[in-house]
Amino acid sequence: MKSHFRFKRFIAFVVLVAGFQMATAQNTVTGKVIDQSSGAPLPNVSVTVKGSNRGTNSDASGAYKLILQTGDAILLFSSTGYTQSEVVINSRTKVDVSLVLSNTNLSEVVVVGYGSQSKKDVTGAVSSIKGDQLQNVPVSGATQAIQGRVAGVNVVRNGGSPGSAGSIRIRGTGTINNADPLIVIDGIPAGDLNSVNPNDIASVEILKDASASAIYGTRAANGVVIVTTKRGSFEQPLKVGVNTYTGSSQARKTLDVLDASTLVSLKKERYTNDAIDMNPAWTNSSNLVQRTNWQDELFSNGTTNNIDVSLTGGSAKSSFMLSAGSYDEKGIINNSYFKRYSFRINSDHKVGKKLKIGQSLQLTRSNDNSLNTLSAQDGLIWSAVRFMPFIPVKNSDGTWGSSQSEPNQFGDINNPIYTINTIDASNSNSRLLGNLNAEYEILKGLKFKANLGVDGSHGINKNFNIIIADQTRSRSQNSLGRGFGEGYSLLSEYFLSYSKIFKEKHKIDAVAGYTSQTFDGDNFYASKREFPNEDFSQRYLDAGQSLGGIGGNRSYDALQSGFGRLNYDFDKRYLLTVTFRADGSSKFGAGNKWGYFPAFSAGWRISNEKFFNVSFINDLKLTGGWGQLGNQNVGGLQYLALVGSAGNYAFGNTTVGSTAQSRLPNYFISWETAEMTNIGLSAEMFNRSLQVNVNYFDKTTNDMLLSPPTIGTVGRLSIPDKNVGVLNNKGFEIDLSYKNQIGELSYRIGANASFIENKVIKLFDGNYIGSSIYGRQSQEISRTYEGLPLGIFYGWKTNGLYQTQAEINSDPNLTKDPRRTDGLVSPGDVRFIDINGDGQITEADRTNIGSPQAKMFYGFNTDFNYKSFDLSLFFLGSQGVKIFNADRMQGIDPTYPFNMYAEVAKRWNGANTSNTIPRMSTKRNNLNYRTSDMFVEDGSFLRLKNISFGYTLNESITKKLGIGKTRFYVSGQNVLTFTKYSGLDPELGYVDGNKQLNVDYAQYPQARTFTFGLNVSF
Amino acid sequence: MKNINLYKGLFILLTISVVGCKKDLLESTPYGQSTSSTFWRNATDATSASNALYSLLGDENGFPHTEQTWDICSDDQWRAGDHGEDQAIEEFTFDASNSQLGYSWSLKYEVISRANAIIINVPKITMDKALQDRILGEAYFMRGLMYWQFYKIYGQVPLITEVNVIANNYNVPKGTIEEVQNRIETDLKKAGDLLLSTNDAANIGRATKGAAWGYLSKLYLYKEDFAKAIEYGNKVISGPYKLANNFGDNFEPETDNNPEMLFNIQRTQGWTEDNYCSWYYAPRPWDGWGFQEPTDDLVSEFEANDKRLGYSIARVGDMFEGGSGGTTREYTAGLNNTGHFFKKYAKWRADGSGINQDLDVPLLRSADIYLVVAEAKIRSAQSGDAEINTVRSRAGLPPVSGAKMPELIHERRVELAGENDRHADLMRWDKKQIIDIVALYKKDRGQWKRPRTFSRPKHYYFPIPQRQIDLSNGVLKQNPNYQ
């Protein structure tokens, strides 16, 4: 009853007000229109009432006045060169509006550290990627979406398993230690770019040279990637956006392996060639039946599903952006998956006239499992290539196929399908990234900003190993391991920024401040063995009977810095930027904690000079800069002589712990410094339709922290890093972009290319740096030497096979080699080259046989828009790079009890039958399959990385349905790959940090994915 | 107004900068660890440090990749397994970069480094003298043992002692063979003085006087100082280190710590690292990795009623515990290539749950010392019959009289089958022309022991790992004949 009465009252009130409105039907609204970035008033802006043709224009001072009629709700402000703005009147009489410059590249604003600049004023090397290039790319992390978009930025994919991120390398690999760039997300230098939903990203700025990155000092030696997520705008009506796509993936290719009958006959041939008795296992005729192609069984269709919803809006004083998303990927190997749930809320508020407060908050939770695809003992794909093809996946009685009947002949590998069906390992990670910032305008042009941030993560993992009885690699005891890790990073920054124009010609922008960040980590793990019941409900630590192991630890590190930057612009023609930063790190001992990093760059806008009148060049700018940056991304506590736990032992049945020194100290350990020089030229031509940007850079890392090769007499103590190395990267980058319109077809073409030469200048004492060894043969593949790029392949050179005994007898490479006289070299063996001329093939004949560092990597993309259709293609590639096919090195070797590559059928079995595949043998007399140029292949490739075709529904249809812009699209990832490389995938990534790259361990290959998706906005 | 705002701003800035600049923000603490300046305080620290002497012995590079592998060169075993580098080692076609050579190099020096740390620091601790002596004794013992093992493999190695640690000089040239032998002798003698005769139940597995004297007497035998070999060997024989009643007791988990066992690597289910040593010897299908398979040639060395054969080597038809569900299972022909494996090192749990990880790894038994004394006596024109017959009667065999080297050689081979001494023994007998190792290894013993070419004197010692030569930047020189 009451509510009914209240309602009547309310109606009466409304009518009254409405009546009042009508009485003063001729309502007037006034206001001022300004440019958002410069604050300058905008004349001649068209102000119209939406849905009508009534309007006016703003005057010279940006002011306008418009008479409204009943029902007028929204005003439209438009001006050439600016994005049109829609503003709700909301019964106001004064509506001020700021307009944003639209798609003219040079007028864009780019985010630089602690501020933003107009692109035309930037003197350092900064590249921008707009958020819409990262939209709806079906990848699990933004790192992958960046690949190939920007010159000088290479993303090295470390395999294609779901959730696998990839490493970003800006202008070459700058150090042998951690060469990852600094990632700044919404102002917080945070670790994980891949926790951000790519659809939440508004823009990514990549600071490539010293001058741009110097403001981040210590951590910026490898470049900086600044991510800005989407935010709402003030005076914006509520907008809802929905993005969803679903896709399916397949393996692009499998390796050809021998079928059962060919394999058996080749296995037998080995015994014949060696004149020894054949192992009876090979006489069984059931082994001649081809039963299984293991790679086909291992790879199946994967799926990708994504949905995210976002809400943006804003009033005069507050704006917000809310988004939530779910990404679910199942990989092409069964039982591999990655899921991510993300939630974001960003908001900005104006409090009074001088105070602005902003906040960003991101919560992510991801789950994945990690399959073993890197081991040359039992990696999944490695096993699938080698498991005997006459073994069925499952026997007729339902048990799993196994090599246990003849492990010495049929291989000590487990049935890979059995393995993926019994893996029980999972990781889950929750992440919180949040910041709160405030900006207070003290005086005109002088602002004080404070930024407080937190980056927290929790990781939990679980790994249950079952008892394996019926496979060759058996396990007699089950066990469960649980691990937990937590990390928090707290950031607090305070800085002042000042901006002023003096006497019209002198523009000064300055920023100075203080920042500190702490990194706290905590972890523990526990494991138990002997679980009597392997049921899923019993796989918890409580059910284990005996303790396997337990431990835990904590870590703490901190950074403290002061920084300042000054930008000076004289008459829009001469630009100067000077930066200075002082950083203290907890990683170094007293007296070595602080480092000082200066940088400067200058620019000359040639096109603004009076003498410049080349008609087709709209903008021409020459820039140059130099600076020093630091890198402290190495292990901490290296200045202490640490004593710690040295393992357990048991006396009788009493278990005891032990303690021993674990590390020698380096009291003098300190920063690595990178010194960078950059020269750039950027131009806009032909009515701003063509943009060109060319840069030359030279980056040298000095005092590179290297762990000196430990002489064995020291024992197993960790030797601390010493600042001794020098590494250089130099090269060229080109970015091109062209856009045009022909009738209703508008198109844009972009291309980028980078040419980088990577060279190690100095190592410890002239010695080389080795890397991890490969496989069962324990072979060395990669080394790093002075004067060569990082991680070159180091092995023997070959020259075909010996076809006859006469060739062996007369071979100058073997004149003094005892193996010839001992009868260890036979026709059909590999002819190695005696590099040092001593007449023998020894370790001294090894040399540089190829470099895994690409000489050039590039990308190009085209976008077409025709009426309601859009088509975009994105290619990327790499040129002048070598891959060491270690899997083939082991895969054509007949001395192991495994299946082999199909090409082995063309082996040498008589004079002139082959000059590439050695003879079959069970012996390793000539070590035919050692690390040699036989296995170095050209790794250049060109990939059609993404093709996307979309259709936007007609506005009239969508209006009737009550929804906004609706677009359907189909897209493909990794659709085509052009490469001469014979392995599964030419993008192989790092195996041992930066010391080993592009060695094929049969890593998880990248899949070809097709998706179908829908974007709707309301 | 303007000014107030300015002052407000500056004030805020000031307070924050004062609060923000915490002095100790940049101090990092080693959690869960100490630094060397805060360790070495008391008996607990010293004991914990002494435990560290042993904790690496069972590491894969502490035994399987080293002492256990070198003997594939002998006529007792075939390498088996899947280590590509082993073929060259077994067939004497290796060069200095063979990866097998380097596996245990830094591990042995790590044990030496831990011993050096104890020798430097423990005397400064105020603690119970008896315990202090024992701990120092253990350090000298382990250092001596490591150099003994180095000596058998490479002959000459850099000698790192507490002097090097204090001078921080680890890159030194090799000692001569004499210097290496002297170092071993000095360290083991000191150990013999400081260690206890036997350890109590809580310390089973720690070194004893018997262990020190045992290795010392072997050293003297290798040096051909027969008098001393007999002297120290007799100290073991007359000490509390009697032979076990049953030969097999040495190789069963319940009894492997009997008085005969002078030194072994302790293993326990669960806490300690997994029993790599067992895994290496056990056949693949029975949870092992199938390395080092005994040859038929070794099996045929045993006399007809020698009880030891049954305890040492598996033959087709033998029954074993450990079948699934608690059954026993038969050792069949396909489980190993040669049809045998060394039973001394692998036992299975009766309930079928896998390899028994409680089985310790024998390194030195007093039976070995009996035979050392016997040999020293025979080669110094005395009778070694008493010692040989003690060993033989335990094996259920009739006594010999007037035994000479052939009988001694035979007895060592069957008593210590698979205990990784055969190749070293053959080489030292060859040096004195007691046997002809070149002819012995040239014999064709079938598919699993083909003829091999041993070159003397080159192959008497293995080369120093090439990587260590490279790293020393010219200080460390390679062994003779390998340059």
PDB file of N, CA and C in Angstrom, chain A residues 257-298:
ATOM      1  N   VAL A 257      58.606 -42.413 -39.524  1.00  0.00           N
ATOM      2  CA  VAL A 257      59.466 -43.438 -38.918  1.00  0.00           C
ATOM      3  C   VAL A 257      59.272 -44.747 -39.669  1.00  0.00           C
ATOM      4  N   LEU A 258      60.142 -45.705 -39.378  1.00  0.00           N
ATOM      5  CA  LEU A 258      60.093 -46.969 -40.094  1.00  0.00           C
ATOM      6  C   LEU A 258      58.856 -47.768 -39.715  1.00  0.00           C
ATOM      7  N   ASP A 259      58.386 -48.571 -40.685  1.00  0.00           N
ATOM      8  CA  ASP A 259      57.301 -49.485 -40.314  1.00  0.00           C
ATOM      9  C   ASP A 259      57.912 -50.793 -39.820  1.00  0.00           C
ATOM     10  N   ALA A 260      57.098 -51.640 -39.276  1.00  0.00           N
ATOM     11  CA  ALA A 260      57.613 -52.802 -38.548  1.00  0.00           C
ATOM     12  C   ALA A 260      58.518 -53.688 -39.397  1.00  0.00           C
ATOM     13  N   SER A 261      58.069 -54.046 -40.619  1.00  0.00           N
ATOM     14  CA  SER A 261      58.874 -55.031 -41.357  1.00  0.00           C
ATOM     15  C   SER A 261      60.199 -54.422 -41.797  1.00  0.00           C
ATOM     16  N   THR A 262      60.202 -53.155 -42.218  1.00  0.00           N
ATOM     17  CA  THR A 262      61.472 -52.537 -42.604  1.00  0.00           C
ATOM     18  C   THR A 262      62.385 -52.431 -41.389  1.00  0.00           C
ATOM     19  N   LEU A 263      61.817 -52.088 -40.261  1.00  0.00           N
ATOM     20  CA  LEU A 263      62.616 -51.949 -39.044  1.00  0.00           C
ATOM     21  C   LEU A 263      63.279 -53.273 -38.709  1.00  0.00           C
ATOM     22  N   VAL A 264      62.513 -54.352 -38.747  1.00  0.00           N
ATOM     23  CA  VAL A 264      63.082 -55.648 -38.377  1.00  0.00           C
ATOM     24  C   VAL A 264      64.216 -56.011 -39.323  1.00  0.00           C
ATOM     25  N   SER A 265      64.017 -55.781 -40.627  1.00  0.00           N
ATOM     26  CA  SER A 265      65.083 -56.178 -41.544  1.00  0.00           C
ATOM     27  C   SER A 265      66.324 -55.326 -41.341  1.00  0.00           C
ATOM     28  N   LEU A 266      66.167 -54.054 -40.977  1.00  0.00           N
ATOM     29  CA  LEU A 266      67.345 -53.223 -40.721  1.00  0.00           C
ATOM     30  C   LEU A 266      68.033 -53.619 -39.430  1.00  0.00           C
ATOM     31  N   LYS A 267      67.245 -53.999 -38.432  1.00  0.00           N
ATOM     32  CA  LYS A 267      67.850 -54.444 -37.174  1.00  0.00           C
ATOM     33  C   LYS A 267      68.696 -55.686 -37.427  1.00  0.00           C
ATOM     34  N   LYS A 268      68.148 -56.593 -38.273  1.00  0.00           N
ATOM     35  CA  LYS A 268      68.879 -57.820 -38.574  1.00  0.00           C
ATOM     36  C   LYS A 268      70.150 -57.502 -39.339  1.00  0.00           C
ATOM     37  N   GLU A 269      70.055 -56.511 -40.205  1.00  0.00           N
ATOM     38  CA  GLU A 269      71.223 -56.175 -41.027  1.00  0.00           C
ATOM     39  C   GLU A 269      72.405 -55.756 -40.162  1.00  0.00           C
ATOM     40  N   ARG A 270      72.132 -55.176 -39.006  1.00  0.00           N
ATOM     41  CA  ARG A 270      73.217 -54.758 -38.130  1.00  0.00           C
ATOM     42  C   ARG A 270      74.067 -55.942 -37.710  1.00  0.00           C
ATOM     43  N   TYR A 271      73.406 -57.035 -37.360  1.00  0.00           N
ATOM     44  CA  TYR A 271      74.147 -58.201 -36.890  1.00  0.00           C
ATOM     45  C   TYR A 271      74.963 -58.796 -38.011  1.00  0.00           C
ATOM     46  N   THR A 272      74.337 -58.833 -39.211  1.00  0.00           N
ATOM     47  CA  THR A 272      75.062 -59.357 -40.361  1.00  0.00           C
ATOM     48  C   THR A 272      76.304 -58.528 -40.616  1.00  0.00           C
ATOM     49  N   ASN A 273      76.151 -57.209 -40.602  1.00  0.00           N
ATOM     50  CA  ASN A 273      77.283 -56.333 -40.873  1.00  0.00           C
ATOM     51  C   ASN A 273      78.387 -56.502 -39.836  1.00  0.00           C
ATOM     52  N   ASP A 274      77.986 -56.805 -38.588  1.00  0.00           N
ATOM     53  CA  ASP A 274      78.993 -56.929 -37.537  1.00  0.00           C
ATOM     54  C   ASP A 274      79.521 -58.339 -37.402  1.00  0.00           C
ATOM     55  N   ALA A 275      78.958 -59.276 -38.209  1.00  0.00           N
ATOM     56  CA  ALA A 275      79.371 -60.685 -38.143  1.00  0.00           C
ATOM     57  C   ALA A 275      79.216 -61.244 -36.739  1.00  0.00           C
ATOM     58  N   ILE A 276      78.111 -60.955 -36.111  1.00  0.00           N
ATOM     59  CA  ILE A 276      77.835 -61.578 -34.811  1.00  0.00           C
ATOM     60  C   ILE A 276      76.467 -62.233 -34.860  1.00  0.00           C
ATOM     61  N   ASP A 277      76.205 -63.049 -33.847  1.00  0.00           N
ATOM     62  CA  ASP A 277      74.932 -63.770 -33.824  1.00  0.00           C
ATOM     63  C   ASP A 277      73.782 -62.808 -33.623  1.00  0.00           C
ATOM     64  N   MET A 278      72.708 -63.070 -34.369  1.00  0.00           N
ATOM     65  CA  MET A 278      71.551 -62.202 -34.230  1.00  0.00           C
ATOM     66  C   MET A 278      70.835 -62.503 -32.937  1.00  0.00           C
ATOM     67  N   ASN A 279      70.309 -61.456 -32.332  1.00  0.00           N
ATOM     68  CA  ASN A 279      69.527 -61.651 -31.133  1.00  0.00           C
ATOM     69  C   ASN A 279      68.194 -62.291 -31.520  1.00  0.00           C
ATOM     70  N   PRO A 280      67.817 -63.395 -30.880  1.00  0.00           N
ATOM     71  CA  PRO A 280      66.601 -64.112 -31.279  1.00  0.00           C
ATOM     72  C   PRO A 280      65.336 -63.269 -31.230  1.00  0.00           C
ATOM     73  N   ALA A 281      65.340 -62.178 -30.506  1.00  0.00           N
ATOM     74  CA  ALA A 281      64.130 -61.339 -30.450  1.00  0.00           C
ATOM     75  C   ALA A 281      63.676 -60.916 -31.831  1.00  0.00           C
ATOM     76  N   TRP A 282      64.610 -60.828 -32.784  1.00  0.00           N
ATOM     77  CA  TRP A 282      64.256 -60.320 -34.102  1.00  0.00           C
ATOM     78  C   TRP A 282      63.790 -61.402 -35.059  1.00  0.00           C
ATOM     79  N   THR A 283      63.724 -62.639 -34.598  1.00  0.00           N
ATOM     80  CA  THR A 283      63.255 -63.680 -35.512  1.00  0.00           C
ATOM     81  C   THR A 283      61.757 -63.925 -35.353  1.00  0.00           C
ATOM     82  N   ASN A 284      61.169 -63.336 -34.341  1.00  0.00           N
ATOM     83  CA  ASN A 284      59.750 -63.528 -34.089  1.00  0.00           C
ATOM     84  C   ASN A 284      58.916 -62.863 -35.185  1.00  0.00           C
ATOM     85  N   SER A 285      58.120 -63.646 -35.906  1.00  0.00           N
ATOM     86  CA  SER A 285      57.405 -63.075 -37.050  1.00  0.00           C
ATOM     87  C   SER A 285      56.299 -62.112 -36.643  1.00  0.00           C
ATOM     88  N   SER A 286      55.851 -62.166 -35.392  1.00  0.00           N
ATOM     89  CA  SER A 286      54.795 -61.226 -35.022  1.00  0.00           C
ATOM     90  C   SER A 286      55.337 -59.804 -34.974  1.00  0.00           C
ATOM     91  N   ASN A 287      56.676 -59.653 -34.959  1.00  0.00           N
ATOM     92  CA  ASN A 287      57.239 -58.314 -34.965  1.00  0.00           C
ATOM     93  C   ASN A 287      57.266 -57.694 -36.348  1.00  0.00           C
ATOM     94  N   LEU A 288      56.847 -58.458 -37.363  1.00  0.00           N
ATOM     95  CA  LEU A 288      56.820 -57.905 -38.712  1.00  0.00           C
ATOM     96  C   LEU A 288      55.512 -57.172 -38.990  1.00  0.00           C
ATOM     97  N   VAL A 289      54.562 -57.282 -38.081  1.00  0.00           N
ATOM     98  CA  VAL A 289      53.245 -56.690 -38.321  1.00  0.00           C
ATOM     99  C   VAL A 289      53.225 -55.251 -37.832  1.00  0.00           C
ATOM    100  N   GLN A 290      52.903 -54.330 -38.720  1.00  0.00           N
ATOM    101  CA  GLN A 290      52.813 -52.916 -38.369  1.00  0.00           C
ATOM    102  C   GLN A 290      51.516 -52.703 -37.601  1.00  0.00           C
ATOM    103  N   ARG A 291      51.620 -52.373 -36.328  1.00  0.00           N
ATOM    104  CA  ARG A 291      50.402 -52.227 -35.548  1.00  0.00           C
ATOM    105  C   ARG A 291      50.093 -50.795 -35.142  1.00  0.00           C
ATOM    106  N   THR A 292      51.133 -50.017 -34.869  1.00  0.00           N
ATOM    107  CA  THR A 292      50.834 -48.692 -34.306  1.00  0.00           C
ATOM    108  C   THR A 292      51.725 -47.609 -34.876  1.00  0.00           C
ATOM    109  N   ASN A 293      51.106 -46.464 -35.252  1.00  0.00           N
ATOM    110  CA  ASN A 293      51.893 -45.267 -35.500  1.00  0.00           C
ATOM    111  C   ASN A 293      51.762 -44.421 -34.231  1.00  0.00           C
ATOM    112  N   TRP A 294      52.787 -44.441 -33.418  1.00  0.00           N
ATOM    113  CA  TRP A 294      52.673 -43.860 -32.084  1.00  0.00           C
ATOM    114  C   TRP A 294      52.439 -42.353 -32.105  1.00  0.00           C
ATOM    115  N   GLN A 295      53.000 -41.651 -33.069  1.00  0.00           N
ATOM    116  CA  GLN A 295      52.757 -40.209 -33.083  1.00  0.00           C
ATOM    117  C   GLN A 295      51.289 -39.922 -33.394  1.00  0.00           C
ATOM    118  N   ASP A 296      50.706 -40.705 -34.306  1.00  0.00           N
ATOM    119  CA  ASP A 296      49.293 -40.505 -34.592  1.00  0.00           C
ATOM    120  C   ASP A 296      48.446 -40.774 -33.350  1.00  0.00           C
ATOM    121  N   GLU A 297      48.874 -41.757 -32.571  1.00  0.00           N
ATOM    122  CA  GLU A 297      48.112 -42.057 -31.361  1.00  0.00           C
ATOM    123  C   GLU A 297      48.288 -40.954 -30.317  1.00  0.00           C
ATOM    124  N   LEU A 298      49.479 -40.348 -30.319  1.00  0.00           N
ATOM    125  CA  LEU A 298      49.765 -39.355 -29.284  1.00  0.00           C
ATOM    126  C   LEU A 298      49.060 -38.031 -29.564  1.00  0.00           C
TER     127      LEU A 298
END
